[in-house]
Tab-separated table of C-alpha atoms and ligand atoms in Angstrom:
chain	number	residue	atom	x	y	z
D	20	UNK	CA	80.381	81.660	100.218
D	21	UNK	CA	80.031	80.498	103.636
D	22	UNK	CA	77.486	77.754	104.407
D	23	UNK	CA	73.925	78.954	105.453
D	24	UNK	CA	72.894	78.191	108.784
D	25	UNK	CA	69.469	76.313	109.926
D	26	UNK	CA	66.119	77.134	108.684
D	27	UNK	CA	63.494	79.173	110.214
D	28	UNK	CA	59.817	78.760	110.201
D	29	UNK	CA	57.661	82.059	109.839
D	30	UNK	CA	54.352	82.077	111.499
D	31	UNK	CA	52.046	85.188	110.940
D	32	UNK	CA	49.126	85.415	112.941
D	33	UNK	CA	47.203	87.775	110.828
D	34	UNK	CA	44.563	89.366	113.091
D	35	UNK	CA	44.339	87.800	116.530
D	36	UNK	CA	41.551	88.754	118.993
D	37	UNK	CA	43.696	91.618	121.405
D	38	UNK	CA	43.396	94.668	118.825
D	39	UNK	CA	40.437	96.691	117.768
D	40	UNK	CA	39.320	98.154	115.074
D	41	UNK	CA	40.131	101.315	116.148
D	42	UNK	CA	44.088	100.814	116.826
D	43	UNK	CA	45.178	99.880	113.472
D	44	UNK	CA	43.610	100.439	110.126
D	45	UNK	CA	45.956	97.595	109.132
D	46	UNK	CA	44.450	95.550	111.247
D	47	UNK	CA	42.291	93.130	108.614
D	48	UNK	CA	38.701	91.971	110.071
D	49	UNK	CA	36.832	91.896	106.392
D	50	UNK	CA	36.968	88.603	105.085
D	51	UNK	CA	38.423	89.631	102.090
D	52	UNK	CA	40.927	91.759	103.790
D	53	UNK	CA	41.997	88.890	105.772
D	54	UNK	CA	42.448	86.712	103.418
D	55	UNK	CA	44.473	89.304	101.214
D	56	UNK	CA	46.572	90.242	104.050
D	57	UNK	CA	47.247	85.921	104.610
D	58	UNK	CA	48.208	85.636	101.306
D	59	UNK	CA	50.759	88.250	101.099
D	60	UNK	CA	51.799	87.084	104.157
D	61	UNK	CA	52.885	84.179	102.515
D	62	UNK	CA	54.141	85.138	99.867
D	63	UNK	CA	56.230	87.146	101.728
D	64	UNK	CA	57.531	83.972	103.418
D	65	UNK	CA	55.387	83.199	106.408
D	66	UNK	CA	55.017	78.906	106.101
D	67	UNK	CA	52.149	78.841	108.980
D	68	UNK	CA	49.419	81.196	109.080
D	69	UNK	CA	47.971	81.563	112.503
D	70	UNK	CA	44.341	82.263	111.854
D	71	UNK	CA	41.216	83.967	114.002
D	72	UNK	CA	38.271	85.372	112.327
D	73	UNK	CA	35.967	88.172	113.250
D	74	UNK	CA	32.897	89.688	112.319
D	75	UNK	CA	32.890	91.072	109.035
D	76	UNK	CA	30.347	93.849	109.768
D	77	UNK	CA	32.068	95.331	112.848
D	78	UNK	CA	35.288	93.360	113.379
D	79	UNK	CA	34.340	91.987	116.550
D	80	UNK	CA	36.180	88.460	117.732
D	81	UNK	CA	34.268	86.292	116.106
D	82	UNK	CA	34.181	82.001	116.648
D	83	UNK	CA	31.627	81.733	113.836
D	84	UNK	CA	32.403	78.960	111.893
D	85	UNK	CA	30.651	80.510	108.912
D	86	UNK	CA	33.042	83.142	109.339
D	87	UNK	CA	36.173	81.292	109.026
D	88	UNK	CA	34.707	79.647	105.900
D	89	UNK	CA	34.391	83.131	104.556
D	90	UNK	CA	38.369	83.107	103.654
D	91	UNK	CA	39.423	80.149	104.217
D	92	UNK	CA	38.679	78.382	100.878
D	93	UNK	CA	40.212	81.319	99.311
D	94	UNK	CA	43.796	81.222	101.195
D	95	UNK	CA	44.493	77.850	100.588
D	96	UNK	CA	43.302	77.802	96.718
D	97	UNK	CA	46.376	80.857	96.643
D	98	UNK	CA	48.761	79.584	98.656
D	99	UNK	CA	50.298	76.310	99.916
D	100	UNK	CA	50.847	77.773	103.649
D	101	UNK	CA	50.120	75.671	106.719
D	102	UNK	CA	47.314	76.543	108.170
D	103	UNK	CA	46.909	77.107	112.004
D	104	UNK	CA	43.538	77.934	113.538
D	105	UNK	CA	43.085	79.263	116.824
D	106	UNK	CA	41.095	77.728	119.294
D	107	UNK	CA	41.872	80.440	121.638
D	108	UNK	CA	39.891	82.817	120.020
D	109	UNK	CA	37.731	84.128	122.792
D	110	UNK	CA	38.041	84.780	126.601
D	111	UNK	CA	34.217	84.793	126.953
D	112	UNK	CA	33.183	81.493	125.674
D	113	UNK	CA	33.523	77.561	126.552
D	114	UNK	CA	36.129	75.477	125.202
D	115	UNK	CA	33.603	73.614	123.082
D	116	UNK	CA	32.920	76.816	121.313
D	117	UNK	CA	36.744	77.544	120.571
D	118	UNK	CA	36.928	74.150	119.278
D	119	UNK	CA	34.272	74.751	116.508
D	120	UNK	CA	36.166	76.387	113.869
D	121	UNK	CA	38.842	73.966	113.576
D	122	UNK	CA	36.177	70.887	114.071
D	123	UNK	CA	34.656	72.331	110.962
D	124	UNK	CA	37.841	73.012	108.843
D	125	UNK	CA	39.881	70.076	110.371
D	126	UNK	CA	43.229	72.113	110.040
D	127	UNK	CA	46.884	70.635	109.660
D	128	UNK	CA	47.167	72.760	113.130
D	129	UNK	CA	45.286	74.540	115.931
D	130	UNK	CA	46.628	76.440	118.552
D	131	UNK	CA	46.639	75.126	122.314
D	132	UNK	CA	46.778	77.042	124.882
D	133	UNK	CA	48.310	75.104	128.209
D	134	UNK	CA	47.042	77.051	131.609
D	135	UNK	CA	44.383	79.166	132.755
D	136	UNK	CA	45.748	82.685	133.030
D	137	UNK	CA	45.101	86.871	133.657
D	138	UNK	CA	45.025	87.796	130.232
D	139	UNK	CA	44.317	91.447	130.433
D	140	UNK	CA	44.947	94.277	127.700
D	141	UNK	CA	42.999	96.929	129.720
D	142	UNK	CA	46.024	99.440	129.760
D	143	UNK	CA	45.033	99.736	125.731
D	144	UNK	CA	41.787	101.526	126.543
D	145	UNK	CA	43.325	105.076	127.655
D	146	UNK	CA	45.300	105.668	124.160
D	147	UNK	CA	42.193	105.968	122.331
D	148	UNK	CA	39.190	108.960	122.511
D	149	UNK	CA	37.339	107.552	120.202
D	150	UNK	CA	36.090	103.907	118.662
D	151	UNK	CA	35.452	103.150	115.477
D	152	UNK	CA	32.762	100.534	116.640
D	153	UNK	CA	30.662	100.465	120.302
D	154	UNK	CA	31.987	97.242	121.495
D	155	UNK	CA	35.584	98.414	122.133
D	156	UNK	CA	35.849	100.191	124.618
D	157	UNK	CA	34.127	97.763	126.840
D	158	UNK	CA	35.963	94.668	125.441
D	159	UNK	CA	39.288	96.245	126.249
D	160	UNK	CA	38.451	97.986	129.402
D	161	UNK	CA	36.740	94.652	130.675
D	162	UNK	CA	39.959	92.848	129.774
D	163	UNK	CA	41.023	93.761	133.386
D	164	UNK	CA	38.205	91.074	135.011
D	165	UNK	CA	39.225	88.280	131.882
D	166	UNK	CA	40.569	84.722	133.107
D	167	UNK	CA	41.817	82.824	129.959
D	168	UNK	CA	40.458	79.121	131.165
D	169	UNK	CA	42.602	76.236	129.629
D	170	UNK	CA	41.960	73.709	132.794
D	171	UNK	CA	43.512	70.179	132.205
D	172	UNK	CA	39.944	69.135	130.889
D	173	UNK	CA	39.576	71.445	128.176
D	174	UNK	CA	43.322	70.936	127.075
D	175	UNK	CA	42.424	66.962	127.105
D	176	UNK	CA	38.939	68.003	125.165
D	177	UNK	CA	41.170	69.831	122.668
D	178	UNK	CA	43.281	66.993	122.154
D	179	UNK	CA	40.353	64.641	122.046
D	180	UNK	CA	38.122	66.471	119.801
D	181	UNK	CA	40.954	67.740	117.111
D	182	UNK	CA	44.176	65.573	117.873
D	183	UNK	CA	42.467	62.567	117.701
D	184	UNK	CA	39.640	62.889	115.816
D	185	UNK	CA	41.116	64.905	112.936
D	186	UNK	CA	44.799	64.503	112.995
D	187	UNK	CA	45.467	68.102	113.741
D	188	UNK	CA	49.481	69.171	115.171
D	189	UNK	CA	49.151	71.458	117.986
D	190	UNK	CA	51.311	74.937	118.392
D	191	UNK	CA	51.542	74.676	121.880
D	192	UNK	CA	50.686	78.445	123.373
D	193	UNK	CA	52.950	78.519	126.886
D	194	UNK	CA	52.858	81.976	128.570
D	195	UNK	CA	55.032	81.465	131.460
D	196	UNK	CA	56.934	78.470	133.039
D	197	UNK	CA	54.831	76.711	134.237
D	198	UNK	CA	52.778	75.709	131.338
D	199	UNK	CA	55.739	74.006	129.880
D	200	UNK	CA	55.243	71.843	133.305
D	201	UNK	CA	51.927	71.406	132.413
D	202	UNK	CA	52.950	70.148	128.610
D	203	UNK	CA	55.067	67.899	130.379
D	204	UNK	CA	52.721	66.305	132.686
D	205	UNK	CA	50.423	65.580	129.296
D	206	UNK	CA	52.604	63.977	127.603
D	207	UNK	CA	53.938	61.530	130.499
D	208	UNK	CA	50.181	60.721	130.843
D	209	UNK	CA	50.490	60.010	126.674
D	210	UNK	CA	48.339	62.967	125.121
D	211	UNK	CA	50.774	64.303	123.000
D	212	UNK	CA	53.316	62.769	121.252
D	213	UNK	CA	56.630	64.060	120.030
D	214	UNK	CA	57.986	66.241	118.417
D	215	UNK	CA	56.146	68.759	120.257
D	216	UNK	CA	55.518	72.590	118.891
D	217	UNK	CA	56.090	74.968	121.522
D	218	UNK	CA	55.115	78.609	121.132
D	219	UNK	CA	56.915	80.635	124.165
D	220	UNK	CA	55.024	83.631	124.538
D	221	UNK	CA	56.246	86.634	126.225
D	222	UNK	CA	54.804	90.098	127.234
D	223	UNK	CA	50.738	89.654	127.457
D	224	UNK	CA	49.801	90.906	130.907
D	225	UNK	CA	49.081	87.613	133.217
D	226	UNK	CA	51.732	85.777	131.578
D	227	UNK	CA	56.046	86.197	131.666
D	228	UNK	CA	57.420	89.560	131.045
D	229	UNK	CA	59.217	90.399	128.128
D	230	UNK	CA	63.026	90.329	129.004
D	231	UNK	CA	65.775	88.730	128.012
D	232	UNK	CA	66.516	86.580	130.844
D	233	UNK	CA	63.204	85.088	130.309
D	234	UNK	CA	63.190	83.949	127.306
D	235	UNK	CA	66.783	81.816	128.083
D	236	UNK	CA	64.813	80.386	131.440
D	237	UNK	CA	62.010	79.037	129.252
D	238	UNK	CA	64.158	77.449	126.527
D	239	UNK	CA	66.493	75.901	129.283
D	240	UNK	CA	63.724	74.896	131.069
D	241	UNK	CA	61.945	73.060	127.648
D	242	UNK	CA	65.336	71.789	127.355
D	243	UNK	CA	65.264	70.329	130.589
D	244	UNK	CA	61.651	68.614	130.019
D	245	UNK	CA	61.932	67.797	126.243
D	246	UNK	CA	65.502	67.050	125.277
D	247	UNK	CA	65.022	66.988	121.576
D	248	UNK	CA	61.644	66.126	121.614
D	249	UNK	CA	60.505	69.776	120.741
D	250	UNK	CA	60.431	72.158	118.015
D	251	UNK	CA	59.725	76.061	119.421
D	252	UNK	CA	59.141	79.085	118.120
D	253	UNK	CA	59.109	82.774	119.920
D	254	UNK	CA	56.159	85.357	120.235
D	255	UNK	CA	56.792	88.649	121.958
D	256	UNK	CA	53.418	90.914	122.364
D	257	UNK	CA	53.857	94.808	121.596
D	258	UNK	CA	57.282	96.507	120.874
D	259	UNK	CA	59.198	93.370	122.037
D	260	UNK	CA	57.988	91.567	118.577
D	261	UNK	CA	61.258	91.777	116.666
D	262	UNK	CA	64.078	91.899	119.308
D	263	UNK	CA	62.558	88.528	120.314
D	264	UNK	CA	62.573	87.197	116.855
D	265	UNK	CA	66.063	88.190	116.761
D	266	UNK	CA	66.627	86.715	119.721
D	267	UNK	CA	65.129	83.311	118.683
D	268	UNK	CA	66.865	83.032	115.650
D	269	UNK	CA	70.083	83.778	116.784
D	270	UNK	CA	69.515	80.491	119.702
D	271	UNK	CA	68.341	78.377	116.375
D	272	UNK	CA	64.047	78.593	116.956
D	273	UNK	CA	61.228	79.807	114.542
D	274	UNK	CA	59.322	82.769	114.812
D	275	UNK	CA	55.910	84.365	114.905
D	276	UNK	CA	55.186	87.512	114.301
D	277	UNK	CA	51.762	89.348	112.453
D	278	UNK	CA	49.418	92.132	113.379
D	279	UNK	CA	47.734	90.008	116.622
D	280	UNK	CA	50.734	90.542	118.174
D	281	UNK	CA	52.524	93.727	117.423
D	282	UNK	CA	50.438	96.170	115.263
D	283	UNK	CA	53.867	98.238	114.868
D	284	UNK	CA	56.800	97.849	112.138
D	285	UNK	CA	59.020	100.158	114.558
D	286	UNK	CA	58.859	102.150	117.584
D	287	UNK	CA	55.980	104.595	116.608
D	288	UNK	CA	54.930	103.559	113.886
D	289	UNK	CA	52.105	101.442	112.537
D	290	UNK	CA	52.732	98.039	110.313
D	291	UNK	CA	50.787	98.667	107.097
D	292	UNK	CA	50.303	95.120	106.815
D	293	UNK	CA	51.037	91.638	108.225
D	294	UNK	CA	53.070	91.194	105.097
D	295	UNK	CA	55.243	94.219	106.171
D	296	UNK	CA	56.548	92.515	109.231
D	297	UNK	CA	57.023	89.231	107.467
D	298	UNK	CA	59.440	91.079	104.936
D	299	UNK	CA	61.086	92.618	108.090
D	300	UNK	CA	61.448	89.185	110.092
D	301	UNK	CA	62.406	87.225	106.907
D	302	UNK	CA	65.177	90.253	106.649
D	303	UNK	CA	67.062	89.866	109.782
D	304	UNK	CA	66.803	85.976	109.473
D	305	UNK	CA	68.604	85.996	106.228
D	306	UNK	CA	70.936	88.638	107.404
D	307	UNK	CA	72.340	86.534	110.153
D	308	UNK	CA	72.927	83.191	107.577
D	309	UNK	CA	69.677	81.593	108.178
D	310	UNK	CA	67.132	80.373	105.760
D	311	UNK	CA	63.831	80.599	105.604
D	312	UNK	CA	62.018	77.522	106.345
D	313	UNK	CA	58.907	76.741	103.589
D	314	UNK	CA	55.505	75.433	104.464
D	315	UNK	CA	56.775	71.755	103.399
D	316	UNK	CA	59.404	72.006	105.445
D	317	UNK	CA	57.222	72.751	108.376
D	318	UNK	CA	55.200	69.686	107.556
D	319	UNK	CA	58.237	67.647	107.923
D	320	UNK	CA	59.809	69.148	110.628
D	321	UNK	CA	55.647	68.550	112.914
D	322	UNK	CA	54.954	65.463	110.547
D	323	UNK	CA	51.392	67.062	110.131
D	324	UNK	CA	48.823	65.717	108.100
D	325	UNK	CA	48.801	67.779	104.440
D	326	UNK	CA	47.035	70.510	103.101
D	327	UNK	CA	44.957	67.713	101.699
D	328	UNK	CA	43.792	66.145	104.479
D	329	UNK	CA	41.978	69.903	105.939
D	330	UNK	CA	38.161	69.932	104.987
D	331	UNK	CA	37.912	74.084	103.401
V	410	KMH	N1	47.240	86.324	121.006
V	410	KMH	C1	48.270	85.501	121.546
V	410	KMH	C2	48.926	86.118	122.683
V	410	KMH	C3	45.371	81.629	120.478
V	410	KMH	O1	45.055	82.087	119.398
V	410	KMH	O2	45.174	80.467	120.819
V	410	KMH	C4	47.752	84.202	121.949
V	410	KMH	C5	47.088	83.339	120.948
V	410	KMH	C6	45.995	82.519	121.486
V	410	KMH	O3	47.463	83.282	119.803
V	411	ZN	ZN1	45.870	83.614	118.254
């Protein structure tokens, strides 16, 4: 039998703060529902859950730390997944808010987003005639005036107010090039220490398109800055989800994948769960000789600070 290749870390970021209600019934916002839809996740193979919360009466984006609480507890008593809270959660709010969450649950990891950016989903709003919930239509349409504010000063704050304080391993959220530049400049000036987790992030309007070509200019490019200091993993918004994937495992990276993302399984169709694209993902990785990295191995690989070290 020939000799598997590397291993590949899953992340699933189950529901994200793009989508709506109204574009997926997949799409979990129900704090039970998300927490189901994590869990099967993981059992499907996903070692990191990425994880936002909304409201549970209308599935709004919600920072609430309450909120978070609501599943939390329940995912980690039912799996041993890493979990990965977002503190990118809203484009309306202050960094101090987006920190909240993982303040309060003091994570193994948080994501960190390095540069203020467009970030703009507006094109959404014509596919729909009709939302499930008033909101909507506004949040999406408004999408086109959204700047996604990650100055120097709130990346330091995030740094300051998780790394330090709780011990919490970053997934480093770089839309374009030059937010690798700006990962680089932080860590000469000794915020971040390696090995760093870089999340290249492709398609989201505001940030670098979704092509091939892309994708190889970022990872030279990180090879460039980090050597081997780095650990990455590929996200690809929309239909671009699993040709990316593919694309990342066959250059030997990890993955992310998870309704947030793509709400689709194919061209056309709808995913009927986050667990559904996890079975897909985990699929083609073990199709082309890879193996499927576990949640322990992630904690080795980031050298983050165990499950029971987080405060839910
Ligand atoms: N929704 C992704 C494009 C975050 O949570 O910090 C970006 C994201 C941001 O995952
Ligand atoms: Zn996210």
């Amino acid at each position: 039998m020939p000799k598997k290749l590397g291993k590949v870390a899953i992340s699933c970021a189950v529901t994200g703060a793009i989508h709506t209600p109204t574009m997926s019934d997949a799409l979990p916002y129900k704090p039970e529902d998300i927490a189901d839809q994590a869990i099967e996740a993981a059992e499907a193979g996903a070692a990191v859950l990425h994880i936002h919360a909304r409201d549970p009466q209308d599935g709004s984006v919600s920072l609430n730390p309450d909120h978070f609480m609501n599943f939390l507890p329940e995912i980690k008593s039912k799996t041993n997944a890493v979990i990965n809270i977002s503190t990118g959660g809203s484009l309306l709010t202050t960094i101090e808010d987006r920190i909240k969450p993982s303040d309060i649950a003091s994570p193994e990891m948080s994501s960190l987003n390095m540069g203020s950016m467009n970030f703009s989903f507006h094109g959404l709003a014509k596919r729909y005639d009709q939302f499930k919930f008033d909101w909507e239509k506004d949040y999406i349409e408004q999408s086109d005036s959204y700047i996604f504010r990650n100055t120097f000063k709130d990346i330091a704050q995030v740094e300051k107010s998780l790394g330090q304080k709780h011990g919490v391993k970053f997934e480093h959220e770089c839309y374009d090039v030059g937010h690798l530049y700006n990962l680089k400049f932080c860590m000469d000036t000794g915020l971040f220490k390696a090995p760093v987790f870089i999340q290249f992030i492709f398609g989201i309007l505001g940030g670098i398109g979704a092509d091939l070509d892309n994708l190889i200019f970022m990872k030279r490019t990180a090879d460039r800055l980090f050597g081997d200091d780095y650990q990455w993993s590929v996200m690809a918004a929309g239909a671009a989800q699993m040709p990316f994937a593919t694309q990342a495992i066959m250059m030997g990276g990890n993955v992310r994948v998870g309704l947030e993302d793509s709400l689709f399984i194919e061209r056309g169709k709808l995913a009927s769960s986050n667990a559904e694209q996890v079975r897909k993902v985990r699929r083609i990785i073990e199709e082309l000789g890879y193996e499927v990295a576990s949640p322990d191995d992630v904690r080795e690989m980031l050298n983050l600070k165990g499950s029971d070290k987080v405060t839910f």
